[in-house]
One Martini backbone bead per residue (centre of mass of N, CA, C, O) as a GRO file, in nm:
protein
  267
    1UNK     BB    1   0.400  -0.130  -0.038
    2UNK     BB    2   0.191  -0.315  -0.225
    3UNK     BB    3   0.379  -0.461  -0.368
    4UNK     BB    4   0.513  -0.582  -0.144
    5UNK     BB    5   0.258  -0.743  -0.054
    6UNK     BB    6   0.167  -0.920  -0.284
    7UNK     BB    7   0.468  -1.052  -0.331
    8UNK     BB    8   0.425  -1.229  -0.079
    9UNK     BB    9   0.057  -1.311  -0.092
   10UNK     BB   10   0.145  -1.372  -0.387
   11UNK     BB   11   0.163  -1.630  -0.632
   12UNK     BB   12   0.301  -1.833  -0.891
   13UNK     BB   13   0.165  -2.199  -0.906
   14UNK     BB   14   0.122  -2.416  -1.128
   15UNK     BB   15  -0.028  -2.177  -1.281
   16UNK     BB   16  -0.083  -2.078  -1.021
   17UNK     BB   17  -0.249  -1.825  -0.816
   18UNK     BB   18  -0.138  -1.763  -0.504
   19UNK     BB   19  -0.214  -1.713  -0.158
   20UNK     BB   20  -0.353  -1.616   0.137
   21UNK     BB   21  -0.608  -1.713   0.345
   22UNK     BB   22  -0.657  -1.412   0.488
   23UNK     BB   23  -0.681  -1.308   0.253
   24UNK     BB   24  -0.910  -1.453   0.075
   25UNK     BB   25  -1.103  -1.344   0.350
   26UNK     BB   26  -1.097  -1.062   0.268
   27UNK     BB   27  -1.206  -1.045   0.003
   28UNK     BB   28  -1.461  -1.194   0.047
   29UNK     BB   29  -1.584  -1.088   0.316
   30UNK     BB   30  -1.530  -1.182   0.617
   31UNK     BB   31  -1.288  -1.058   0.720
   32UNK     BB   32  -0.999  -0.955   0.839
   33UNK     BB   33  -0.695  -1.019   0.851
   34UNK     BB   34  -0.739  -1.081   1.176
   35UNK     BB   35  -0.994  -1.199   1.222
   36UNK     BB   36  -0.902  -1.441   0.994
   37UNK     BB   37  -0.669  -1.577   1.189
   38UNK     BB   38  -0.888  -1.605   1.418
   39UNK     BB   39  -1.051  -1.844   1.244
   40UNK     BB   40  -0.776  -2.017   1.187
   41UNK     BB   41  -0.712  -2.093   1.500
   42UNK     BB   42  -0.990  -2.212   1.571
   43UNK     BB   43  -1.132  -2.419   1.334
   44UNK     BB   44  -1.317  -2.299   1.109
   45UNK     BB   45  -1.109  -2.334   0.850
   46UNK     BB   46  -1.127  -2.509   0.526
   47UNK     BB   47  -0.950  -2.732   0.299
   48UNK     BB   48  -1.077  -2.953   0.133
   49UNK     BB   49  -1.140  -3.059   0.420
   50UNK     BB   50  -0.957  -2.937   0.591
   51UNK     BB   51  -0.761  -2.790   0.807
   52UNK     BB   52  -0.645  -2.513   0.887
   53UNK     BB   53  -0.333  -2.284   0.820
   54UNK     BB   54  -0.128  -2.000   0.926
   55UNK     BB   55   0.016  -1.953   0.627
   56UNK     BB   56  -0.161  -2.057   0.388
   57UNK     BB   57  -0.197  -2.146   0.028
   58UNK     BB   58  -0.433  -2.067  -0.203
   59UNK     BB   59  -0.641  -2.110  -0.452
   60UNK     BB   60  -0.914  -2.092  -0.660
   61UNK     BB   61  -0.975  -2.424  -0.647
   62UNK     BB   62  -1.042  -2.417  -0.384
   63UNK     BB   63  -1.169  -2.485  -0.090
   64UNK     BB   64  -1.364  -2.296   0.117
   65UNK     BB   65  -1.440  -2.313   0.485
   66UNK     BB   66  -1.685  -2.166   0.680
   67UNK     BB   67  -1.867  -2.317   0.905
   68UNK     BB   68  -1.959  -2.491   0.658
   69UNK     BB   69  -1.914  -2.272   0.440
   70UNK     BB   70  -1.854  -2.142   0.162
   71UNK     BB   71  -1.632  -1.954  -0.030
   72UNK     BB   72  -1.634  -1.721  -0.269
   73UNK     BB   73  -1.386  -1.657  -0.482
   74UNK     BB   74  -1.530  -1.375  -0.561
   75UNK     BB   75  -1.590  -1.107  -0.511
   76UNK     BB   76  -1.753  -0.877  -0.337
   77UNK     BB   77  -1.962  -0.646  -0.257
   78UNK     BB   78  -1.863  -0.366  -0.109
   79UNK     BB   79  -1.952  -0.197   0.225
   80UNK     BB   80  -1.910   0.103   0.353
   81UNK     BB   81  -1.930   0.260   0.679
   82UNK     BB   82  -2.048   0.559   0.899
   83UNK     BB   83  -2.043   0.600   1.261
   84UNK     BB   84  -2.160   0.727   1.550
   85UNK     BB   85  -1.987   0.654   1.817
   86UNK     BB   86  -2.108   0.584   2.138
   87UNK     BB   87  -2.102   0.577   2.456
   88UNK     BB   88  -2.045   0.265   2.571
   89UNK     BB   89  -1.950   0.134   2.318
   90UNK     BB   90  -1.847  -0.171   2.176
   91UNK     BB   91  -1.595  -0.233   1.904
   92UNK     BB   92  -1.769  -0.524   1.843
   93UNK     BB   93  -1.924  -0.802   1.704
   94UNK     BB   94  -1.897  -0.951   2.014
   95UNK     BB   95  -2.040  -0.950   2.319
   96UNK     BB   96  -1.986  -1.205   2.589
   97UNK     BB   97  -2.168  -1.008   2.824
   98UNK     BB   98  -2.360  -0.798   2.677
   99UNK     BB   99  -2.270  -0.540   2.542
  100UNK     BB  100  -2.294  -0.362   2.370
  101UNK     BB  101  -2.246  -0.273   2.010
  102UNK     BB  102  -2.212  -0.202   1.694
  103UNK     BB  103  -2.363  -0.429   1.553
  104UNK     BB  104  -2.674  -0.408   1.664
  105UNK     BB  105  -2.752  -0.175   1.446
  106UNK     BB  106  -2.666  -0.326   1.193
  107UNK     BB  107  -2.682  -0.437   0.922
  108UNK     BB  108  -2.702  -0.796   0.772
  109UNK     BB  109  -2.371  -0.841   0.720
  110UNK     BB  110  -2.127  -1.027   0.563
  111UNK     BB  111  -1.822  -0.889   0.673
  112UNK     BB  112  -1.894  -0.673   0.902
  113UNK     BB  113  -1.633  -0.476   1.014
  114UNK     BB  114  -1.462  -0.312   1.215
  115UNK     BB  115  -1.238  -0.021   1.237
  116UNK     BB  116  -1.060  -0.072   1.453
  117UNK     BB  117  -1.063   0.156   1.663
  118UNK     BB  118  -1.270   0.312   1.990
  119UNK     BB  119  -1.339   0.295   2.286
  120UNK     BB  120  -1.606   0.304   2.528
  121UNK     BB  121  -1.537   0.624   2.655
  122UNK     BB  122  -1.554   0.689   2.309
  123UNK     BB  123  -1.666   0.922   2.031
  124UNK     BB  124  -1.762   0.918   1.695
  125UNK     BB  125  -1.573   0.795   1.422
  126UNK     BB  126  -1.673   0.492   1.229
  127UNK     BB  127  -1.572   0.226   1.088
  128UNK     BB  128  -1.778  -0.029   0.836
  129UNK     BB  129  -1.685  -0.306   0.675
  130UNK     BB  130  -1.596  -0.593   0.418
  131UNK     BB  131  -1.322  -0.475   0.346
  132UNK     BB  132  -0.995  -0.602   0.418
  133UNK     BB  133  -0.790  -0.423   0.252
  134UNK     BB  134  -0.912  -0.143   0.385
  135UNK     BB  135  -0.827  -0.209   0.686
  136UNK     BB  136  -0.525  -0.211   0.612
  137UNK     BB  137  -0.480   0.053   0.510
  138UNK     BB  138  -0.615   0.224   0.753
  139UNK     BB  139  -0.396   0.041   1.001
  140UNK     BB  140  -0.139   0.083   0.883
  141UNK     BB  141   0.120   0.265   0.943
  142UNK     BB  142   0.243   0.310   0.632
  143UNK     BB  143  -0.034   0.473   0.539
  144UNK     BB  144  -0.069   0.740   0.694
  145UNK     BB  145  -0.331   0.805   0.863
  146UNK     BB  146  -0.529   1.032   0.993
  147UNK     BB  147  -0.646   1.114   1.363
  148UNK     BB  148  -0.886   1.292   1.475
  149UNK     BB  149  -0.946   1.502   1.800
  150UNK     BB  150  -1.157   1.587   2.098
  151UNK     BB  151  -1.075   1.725   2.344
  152UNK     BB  152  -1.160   1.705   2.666
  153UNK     BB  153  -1.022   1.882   3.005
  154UNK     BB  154  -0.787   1.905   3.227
  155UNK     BB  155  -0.574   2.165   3.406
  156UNK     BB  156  -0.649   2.356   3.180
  157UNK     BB  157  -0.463   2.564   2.973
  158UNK     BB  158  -0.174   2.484   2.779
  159UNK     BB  159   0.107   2.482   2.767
  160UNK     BB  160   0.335   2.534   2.517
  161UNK     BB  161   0.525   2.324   2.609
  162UNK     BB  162   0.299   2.093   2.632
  163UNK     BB  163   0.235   2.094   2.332
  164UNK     BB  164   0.532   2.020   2.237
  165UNK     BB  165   0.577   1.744   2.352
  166UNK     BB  166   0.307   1.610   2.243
  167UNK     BB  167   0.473   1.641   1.956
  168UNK     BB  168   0.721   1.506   1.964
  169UNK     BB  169   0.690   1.321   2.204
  170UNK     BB  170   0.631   1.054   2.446
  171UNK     BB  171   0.604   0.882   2.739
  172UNK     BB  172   0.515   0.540   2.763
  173UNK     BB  173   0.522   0.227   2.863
  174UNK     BB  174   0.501   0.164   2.518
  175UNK     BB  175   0.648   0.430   2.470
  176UNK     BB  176   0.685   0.636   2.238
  177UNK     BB  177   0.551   0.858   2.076
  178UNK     BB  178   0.444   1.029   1.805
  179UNK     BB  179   0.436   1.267   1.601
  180UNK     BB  180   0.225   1.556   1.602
  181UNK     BB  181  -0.097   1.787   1.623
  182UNK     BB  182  -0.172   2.028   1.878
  183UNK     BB  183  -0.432   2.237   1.946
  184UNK     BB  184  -0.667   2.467   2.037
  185UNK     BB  185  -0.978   2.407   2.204
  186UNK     BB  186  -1.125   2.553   2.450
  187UNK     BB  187  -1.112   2.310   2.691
  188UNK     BB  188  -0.847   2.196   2.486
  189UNK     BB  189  -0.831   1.993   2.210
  190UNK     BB  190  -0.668   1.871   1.926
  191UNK     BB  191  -0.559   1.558   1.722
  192UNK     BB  192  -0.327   1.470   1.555
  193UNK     BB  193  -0.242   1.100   1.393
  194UNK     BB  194  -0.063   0.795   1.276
  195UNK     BB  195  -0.108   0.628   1.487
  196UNK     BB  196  -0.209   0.325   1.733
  197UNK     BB  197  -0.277   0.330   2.035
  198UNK     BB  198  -0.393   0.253   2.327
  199UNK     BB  199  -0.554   0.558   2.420
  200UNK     BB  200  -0.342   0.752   2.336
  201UNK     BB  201  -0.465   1.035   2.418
  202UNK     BB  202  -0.522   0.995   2.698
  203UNK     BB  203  -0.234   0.923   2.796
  204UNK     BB  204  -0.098   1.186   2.676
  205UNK     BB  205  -0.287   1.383   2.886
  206UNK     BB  206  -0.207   1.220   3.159
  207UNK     BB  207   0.106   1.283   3.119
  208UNK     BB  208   0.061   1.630   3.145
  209UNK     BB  209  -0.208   1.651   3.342
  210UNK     BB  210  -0.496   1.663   3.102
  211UNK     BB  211  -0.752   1.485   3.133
  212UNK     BB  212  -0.986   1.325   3.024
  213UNK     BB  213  -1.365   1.399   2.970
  214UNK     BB  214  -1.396   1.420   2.648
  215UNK     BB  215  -1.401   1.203   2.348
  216UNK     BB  216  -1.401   1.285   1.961
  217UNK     BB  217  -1.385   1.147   1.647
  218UNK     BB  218  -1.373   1.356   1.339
  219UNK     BB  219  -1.164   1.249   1.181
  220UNK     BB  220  -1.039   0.977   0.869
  221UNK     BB  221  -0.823   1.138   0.677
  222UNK     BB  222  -1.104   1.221   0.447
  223UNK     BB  223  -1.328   1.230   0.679
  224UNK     BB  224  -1.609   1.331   0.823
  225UNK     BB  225  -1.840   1.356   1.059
  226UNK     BB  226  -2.013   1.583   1.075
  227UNK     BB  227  -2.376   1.537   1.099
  228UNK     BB  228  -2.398   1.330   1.276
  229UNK     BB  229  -2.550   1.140   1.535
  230UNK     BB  230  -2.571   0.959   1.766
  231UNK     BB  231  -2.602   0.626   1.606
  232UNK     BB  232  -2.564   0.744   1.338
  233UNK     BB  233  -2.567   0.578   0.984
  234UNK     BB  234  -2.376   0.561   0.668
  235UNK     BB  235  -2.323   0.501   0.312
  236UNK     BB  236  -2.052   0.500   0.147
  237UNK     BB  237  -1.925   0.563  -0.162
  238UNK     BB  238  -1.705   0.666  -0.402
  239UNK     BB  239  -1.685   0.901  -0.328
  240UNK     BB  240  -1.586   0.876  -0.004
  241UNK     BB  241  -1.350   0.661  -0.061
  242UNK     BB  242  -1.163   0.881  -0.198
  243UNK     BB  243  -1.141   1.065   0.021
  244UNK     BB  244  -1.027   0.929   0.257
  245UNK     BB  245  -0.774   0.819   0.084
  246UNK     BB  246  -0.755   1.127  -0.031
  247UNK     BB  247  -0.696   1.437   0.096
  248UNK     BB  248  -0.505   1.589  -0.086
  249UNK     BB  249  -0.761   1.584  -0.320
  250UNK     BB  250  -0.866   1.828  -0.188
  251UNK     BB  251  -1.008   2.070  -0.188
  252UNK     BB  252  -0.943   2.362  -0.006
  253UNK     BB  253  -1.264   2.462   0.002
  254UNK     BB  254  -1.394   2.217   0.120
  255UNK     BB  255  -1.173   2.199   0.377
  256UNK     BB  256  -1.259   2.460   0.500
  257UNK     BB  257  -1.552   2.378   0.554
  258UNK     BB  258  -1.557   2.108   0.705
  259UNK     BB  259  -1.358   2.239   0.938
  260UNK     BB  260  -1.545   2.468   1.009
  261UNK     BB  261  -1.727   2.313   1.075
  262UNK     BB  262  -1.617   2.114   1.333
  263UNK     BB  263  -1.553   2.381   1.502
  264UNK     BB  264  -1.829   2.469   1.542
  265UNK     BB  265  -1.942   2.237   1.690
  266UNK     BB  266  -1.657   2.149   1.860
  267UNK     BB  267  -1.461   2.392   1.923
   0.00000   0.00000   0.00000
């Protein structure tokens, strides 16, 4: 629960209130809680002018600073997009290749990172914050955010023994998946997962025989990807930011239409 985060990561300590350095990181929008934590790997970021250490704990009175700029101890107003990331694109802030990358078209805002991942010949919805909370939020697997995809396959539709198996859970390299939940739709299914192994969609339906030819992931929590366009991105309010984070507090009729909208485009 929150709670037992912030007592591990959050303490007072000489009447001052200290926290983890990654945690202060992620808090006024640097990056990621992982992020952050490789920008202190790297010997980014120091404290009162020293090379900081990973799981070093800072107070507010402390001098933070990365790549010899200040951090401001007060938090930033947080910034939150989603964007139809387009096939081809790779999910990362600066790729070292020169390949697409999802911030090329994004607004140049300090502490703007992609929220998980996304592979890079997968499309869909991809969120885009400066909170570091957000992303651990909606990224760690104990708060049990769910993510929808549209998958077309090969090898025909799957019989019901098939679907049971891949909700049930498979062996995959890296062990079993988690319960799930597969549909069927048109040449293909939707999967929804609570869990994020690297390509999970993929891998679990060709142990199954069948291959995927397109994913999309149409929905994460209670935002769904709606009318965006590849390529497309819109900045999240605070209903969109409530909806994201509390799905079963979406009203019934709200949600059987957005459902409705998502079946209508995707099959």
């Amino acid at each position: 629960m929150p709670e037992e985060l912030g007592s591990t990561e959050t303490k007072l300590t000489d009447n001052k209130t200290t926290e983890r350095l990654q945690k202060r990181l992620a808090r006024a929008g640097v990056a990621s809680r992982r992020a952050a934590e490789e920008l202190i790997k790297a010997g980014r970021v120091t404290v009162n002018g020293a090379v900081a250490t990973l799981g070093q704990s800072v107070s507010e009175d402390d001098l933070v600073e990365v790549d010899e700029l200040a951090l401001d101890a007060a938090p930033t107003e947080q910034r939150t997009f989603a964007m139809y990331k387009r096939r081809g694109i790779i999910v990362t802030t600066h790729d070292e290749k020169g390949r697409p990358a999802v911030m090329d078209n994004m607004p140049n805002i300090p502490g703007l990172h992609p929220v998980g991942r996304l592979d890079r010949d997968s499309e869909g919805l991809l969120l885009l914050t400066t909170d570091g909370e957000l992303t651990l939020r909606l990224t760690h697997p104990r708060y049990g955010h769910d993510k929808v995809y549209r998958a077309w396959i090969d090898g025909g539709i799957p019989e019901n023994d098939t679907l049971d198996a891949l909700e049930d859970g498979i062996e995959l390299e890296d062990g079993f998946t988690a319960p799930s939940r597969v549909d069927r739709a048109g040449k293909g299914v939707y999967v929804t997962l609570r869990e994020g192994k690297n390509r999970q969609v993929r891998r679990m339906l060709e142990a199954v025989g069948h291959p995927v030819t397109r994913l999309v992931r149409v929905r994460l929590g209670g935002l769904w990807l709606e009318d965006l366009v590849p390529g497309e991105w819109r900045e999240l309010d605070s209903r969109d930011l409530f909806d994201l984070e509390n799905p079963d507090k979406t009203p019934e009729h709200v949600w059987d239409r957005k459902e409705g909208l998502t079946r209508e485009r995707w099959g």
